[in-house]
Amino acid sequence: MSGKTLPYKKWLDSSRRNGCWYTVGASIFGGPRAFNDFPKDVCLVGCPFDPGWRWPGWQVIIGIETHAQLKARQKLFSNSLTSSLGEEPNTHVSPFDAAFPGTLPNLNQNCVDIALRTAIALNCNIQPRSSFDRKHYFYSDLPTGYQITQHYAPIALNGYLCIPGRDSPIRIKQIQLEQDTAKSTFNPRTRTSSIDLNRAGAALVEIVTEPDLRSPEEAGAYGSLRCDVNVSVNPIGKPWGTRCEIKNLNSVKFMQAAIIHEIDRQRALLSADDGFVPQETRGFNQDTFETFALRSKEDAPDYRYMPDPNLGFLTITPERIEKTVHTMPELPWETRKRLLEAYKLSEQDVDVLFNLDIGGGAVTYFDRIRGLCSTGALLLMVHELVGRLHTSKLTFADNPISTAQLGELVDLVQNGSITGTSGKLLLRKMLAEPNEETTTERARALSLLVESSSDDETAALCAAAIAALPNEAAAYRKGHENVLNKILGRVMKESRGRADSKRVKECLISQLKEQ
Amino acid sequence: MRVNVARLRQFSSWRNAIQEKNHSVNAFVHVAPPAVSAVEHDVPLRDVAVGLKDMICTLDMATSSSSLMLKEFKSPFDATVVSLLREAGADIVGKLNCDEFGMGSLNIHSVHGPVINPFQLPSSVPWAEREKRSAGGSSGGSAAAVAAGMCYAALATDTGGSTRLPASYCGVVGLKPSYGLISRWGVISFADSLDCVGVMAKDVAGTKRVFDVLNAHDSKDPTSVSSAVRQLAAQEANKAWPTSSLANLRIGIPQEYFPSELSDEVLTPVRAAIAGLQSQGATVVPVSLPSTPYALSAYYVISSAEASSNMARYDGVEYGLHVPPPPGSNLKNTASIYAHTRSAGFGPEVQKRILLGTYALTADAFDNYFLQAQRVRQLVRDDFNQVFRARDVLTSSPANADGVDVLIHPSAIRTAPPLEASGDDGIGTYVQDVLTVPASLAGLPALSVPVQKEGWPVGVSVVGQWGCDDVVLRVGGFLESL
């Protein structure tokens, strides 16, 4: 949001900055497909770019189709459980998912509710009547030979999403419910494909934007994993060019790289004499960062969309919409606003919390502790906690420290019962060996409580330090007051940070003055 | 007591008949070993022998759909209708021959070989050497088994006449219930919007006895109609025909169902049956269903399109026949790999319909064929709603005070055709369907009742408003007792 423009190279080399998830991914969807796979670099949000120097005289038109897996317990048309990553293959499969003869679809109303929440969050018009269609093609990850989707009448139309860095929102053309495919893994050595049906039939929503995006950065700000992107370029002032679709981009970083390559490719084609861009569907090579042709317009498959005869119409009553509106969770942009305004956190802190939230519950955790203590000390601890988790490659979901325990820790630091340094040490201990003890008990057990060192102990430490540093003691007595810090430092070191620095200072001064 | 039951089943007349006759009829493709009934208390179908068309999934027996594609296929679950029969104490004696995936009207397209109609005119020729005629299709095995006394009742399916036509040819009762009454969970789909489970038995009472066990809502079938709606339909039927007596029965004779191709062999007994009901007090009125000429084309477009979709799953990957691509094949394209299995696994009639249906769904053809067929389908429904007295509870169509309670017309154009001559089906076989297809398009209950006392069997169809299956069965009973 700085309003500064950055040179191209600096943008490419820019330091890691966590992407900001303005999409509804965090609280409504299942989040990223791979829990550790959210991009940490090259996702610059809110840095408006002057496009002039990159492709002067050209306009870029981008539309995005996102496929997001719904956070539902069961699949869209069968009651098999949905799977998370790393599950044993082919363990969450019903005869329907495997396309066995004689099976029929049963719409999971919970999936419909989640789709409705998505539509409401994206300000869409929910259609009172929508329907399901079969999209036919043959592929090894599609056991039925067709995917059930909503081609002719999707569940929601005409919404919008605001993104930072531009005034006009991104218009959402439609949201449709559809089945996910199975997962196919190709082994080049044995030249075989392995099919895992765990994912087959899981509920997806496909979110389609109008071609409102105008740069790779805006596309990044809109954000999306697992998407197809449509890109076209045209000289400014001229009609829009032919668009090409780039399929199966599964990170924001790859999406932006694909868009950039595609812009350059199309510009080069159009700059030649009688140049034109053939309409194509293209893929993206994650090693070379280039797009490549998958199929031409002539080879485009005819999906022979047919209304599914078993499913009829999906009717959504106004009452159901009302009920869904009233049970919506707080939306990401509402949370962001609240954290910024009510808690007076910085943008950067909010970004950090949001990124943690994808792993599970950081914002809720913060909300609970927040009520227990002041922000300053809390932030210190949260930063420390986050840093420790990150070093150990853990997500927030792995945090073993309860809100009560962390709240108590913050209190202890705040009221001086333990020093800041001790606090950090204690935190590390609590992470490494979590238990049910209260923080105070733990601190006492580790002799970290400042009160545990008596006046005698403090006096002894001071005397020892003065004796060990006679030159510094003499210098202080002569009037060099700054040298006190060196003696103080020694005491702190000897006490391993446990001593109360204020009291030590007083003690040292009084001892030094005596002699 | 248990041991006695087992002995009874072993030596039951049904199983004896199977042993004696199946070799010459080829109705059963698999016979189950006799099992002791697990149900002790009083149940509606205790020890009643029931055969199942081989498109109905069973845990304990293969379900082949008479196709090479599924010849060894063992379903991991029982169809709902099978569970209901078992709970009712039925003895499920085996799986019955049919046309492959339900596509055909002569039961000659089967990996198990054709079914031979068990009927024989009085003759000195031994039964096993009788004139070989078709049992009808696609549920030829079901009809033949009942006709030959091999089982008390048989379950079949009916998409465009597949229960009523073989019932007519074999001289048994065949019911296609209203669409949405009997669960299709576990019934292999041919065309979902048309498929119904059919019931066949020697008489109307037997048919009703089995139908009553199966007539229940099933939440596993999304097209299964709720109990509330069923009750609503029953109320409407009662309103229209409160006495259930012949004196107050209004019968419609649809003029479009008596084409010139209709043989005298059929026309004579059908006329006699109608006259018989009239003489006992029923009112007979001519009616017209003007969309009938278009119904056949609409049916073939819709059923082929849906079939092409439902057959897409047969690729040999998860189950069923798998033909590995020969060396040197193109392995880059999934469709090319699947083609090896699908070309070998599907018979010519199924392949024909898949190609036709695929074409009808292509972007260019969709509006002119598939969408148009759906419009015609609606016209056919509207035609029926205009002639019936009882209201259609599924739509908001109004009641017709001058309407009729049932329609009566021939089930088939002719009696069972000879098997030899039916090598190439040609257009002729499809024309027969004009009599059965409209009730399928409209989802209405239709019952074929044999009315020929001598000579090759002839069936008469009784068609009623949606949900009025009991009305249709009752009228069938009147026909039977003529």
PDB file of C-alpha atoms in Angstrom, chain A residues 95-96 98-106 134 136 138-140 142-146 152 191 195 197 302 304-307 309-311, chain B residues 57 73 76-77 184-188 192 219-223 306 309-310 312-315 318-319 334 338 342 358 361-363 366 370:
ATOM      1  CA  PRO A  95     -19.400 -47.984  -5.082  1.00  0.00           C
ATOM      2  CA  PHE A  96     -20.865 -44.732  -6.416  1.00  0.00           C
ATOM      3  CA  ALA A  98     -15.987 -45.930  -8.312  1.00  0.00           C
ATOM      4  CA  ALA A  99     -18.837 -45.718 -10.836  1.00  0.00           C
ATOM      5  CA  PHE A 100     -20.151 -49.185 -10.075  1.00  0.00           C
ATOM      6  CA  PRO A 101     -23.233 -50.250 -12.056  1.00  0.00           C
ATOM      7  CA  GLY A 102     -26.533 -49.642 -10.314  1.00  0.00           C
ATOM      8  CA  THR A 103     -25.363 -46.706  -8.168  1.00  0.00           C
ATOM      9  CA  LEU A 104     -27.139 -43.348  -8.087  1.00  0.00           C
ATOM     10  CA  PRO A 105     -26.155 -39.849  -6.865  1.00  0.00           C
ATOM     11  CA  ASN A 106     -27.485 -38.430  -3.578  1.00  0.00           C
ATOM     12  CA  ARG A 134     -23.037 -34.292 -17.069  1.00  0.00           C
ATOM     13  CA  HIS A 136     -18.558 -36.193 -20.787  1.00  0.00           C
ATOM     14  CA  PHE A 138     -12.737 -40.152 -21.148  1.00  0.00           C
ATOM     15  CA  TYR A 139      -9.829 -39.946 -18.731  1.00  0.00           C
ATOM     16  CA  SER A 140      -8.403 -42.347 -16.194  1.00  0.00           C
ATOM     17  CA  LEU A 142     -12.931 -39.984 -14.211  1.00  0.00           C
ATOM     18  CA  PRO A 143     -14.483 -43.403 -13.465  1.00  0.00           C
ATOM     19  CA  THR A 144     -18.009 -42.566 -14.667  1.00  0.00           C
ATOM     20  CA  GLY A 145     -16.853 -41.127 -17.991  1.00  0.00           C
ATOM     21  CA  TYR A 146     -18.579 -37.886 -17.043  1.00  0.00           C
ATOM     22  CA  TYR A 152     -26.545 -24.641 -17.869  1.00  0.00           C
ATOM     23  CA  ARG A 191       5.025 -46.247 -17.527  1.00  0.00           C
ATOM     24  CA  ILE A 195      -5.396 -43.972  -9.654  1.00  0.00           C
ATOM     25  CA  LEU A 197     -10.199 -42.592  -5.883  1.00  0.00           C
ATOM     26  CA  ASP A 302     -17.131 -31.555 -27.241  1.00  0.00           C
ATOM     27  CA  ARG A 304     -21.838 -33.161 -24.819  1.00  0.00           C
ATOM     28  CA  TYR A 305     -23.368 -31.542 -21.741  1.00  0.00           C
ATOM     29  CA  MET A 306     -26.573 -33.379 -20.798  1.00  0.00           C
ATOM     30  CA  PRO A 307     -28.849 -32.565 -17.851  1.00  0.00           C
ATOM     31  CA  PRO A 309     -31.705 -37.197 -15.312  1.00  0.00           C
ATOM     32  CA  ASN A 310     -31.383 -38.365 -11.704  1.00  0.00           C
ATOM     33  CA  LEU A 311     -30.942 -35.015 -10.016  1.00  0.00           C
TER      34      LEU A 311
ATOM     35  CA  CYS B  57     -27.456 -56.409  -8.724  1.00  0.00           C
ATOM     36  CA  PHE B  73     -19.074 -59.034 -12.607  1.00  0.00           C
ATOM     37  CA  PRO B  76     -20.543 -55.528  -3.887  1.00  0.00           C
ATOM     38  CA  PHE B  77     -24.140 -54.856  -2.832  1.00  0.00           C
ATOM     39  CA  ARG B 184     -33.725 -48.255  -8.879  1.00  0.00           C
ATOM     40  CA  TRP B 185     -30.804 -48.467  -6.467  1.00  0.00           C
ATOM     41  CA  GLY B 186     -28.821 -51.471  -7.661  1.00  0.00           C
ATOM     42  CA  VAL B 187     -30.605 -51.669 -11.006  1.00  0.00           C
ATOM     43  CA  ILE B 188     -28.125 -51.164 -13.838  1.00  0.00           C
ATOM     44  CA  ASP B 192     -32.371 -43.133 -16.001  1.00  0.00           C
ATOM     45  CA  SER B 219     -33.768 -42.576   0.042  1.00  0.00           C
ATOM     46  CA  LYS B 220     -30.830 -44.124  -1.846  1.00  0.00           C
ATOM     47  CA  ASP B 221     -32.697 -43.499  -5.108  1.00  0.00           C
ATOM     48  CA  PRO B 222     -32.965 -39.743  -5.761  1.00  0.00           C
ATOM     49  CA  THR B 223     -35.851 -40.339  -8.194  1.00  0.00           C
ATOM     50  CA  GLU B 306     -28.942 -41.289 -21.865  1.00  0.00           C
ATOM     51  CA  SER B 309     -23.929 -41.382 -21.087  1.00  0.00           C
ATOM     52  CA  ASN B 310     -24.569 -44.385 -18.837  1.00  0.00           C
ATOM     53  CA  ALA B 312     -19.391 -44.278 -20.592  1.00  0.00           C
ATOM     54  CA  ARG B 313     -18.350 -45.879 -17.306  1.00  0.00           C
ATOM     55  CA  TYR B 314     -17.540 -49.250 -18.895  1.00  0.00           C
ATOM     56  CA  ASP B 315     -13.817 -48.900 -19.461  1.00  0.00           C
ATOM     57  CA  GLU B 318     -12.503 -50.431 -11.972  1.00  0.00           C
ATOM     58  CA  TYR B 319     -14.342 -53.667 -12.858  1.00  0.00           C
ATOM     59  CA  THR B 334      -7.306 -42.355 -23.064  1.00  0.00           C
ATOM     60  CA  TYR B 338     -10.584 -47.628 -23.728  1.00  0.00           C
ATOM     61  CA  ARG B 342     -15.418 -51.158 -25.334  1.00  0.00           C
ATOM     62  CA  THR B 358     -23.452 -39.561 -28.675  1.00  0.00           C
ATOM     63  CA  LEU B 361     -25.694 -34.860 -27.605  1.00  0.00           C
ATOM     64  CA  THR B 362     -23.032 -33.188 -29.740  1.00  0.00           C
ATOM     65  CA  ALA B 363     -23.082 -29.417 -29.677  1.00  0.00           C
ATOM     66  CA  PHE B 366     -28.220 -30.968 -29.246  1.00  0.00           C
ATOM     67  CA  PHE B 370     -32.117 -33.838 -27.656  1.00  0.00           C
TER      68      PHE B 370
END
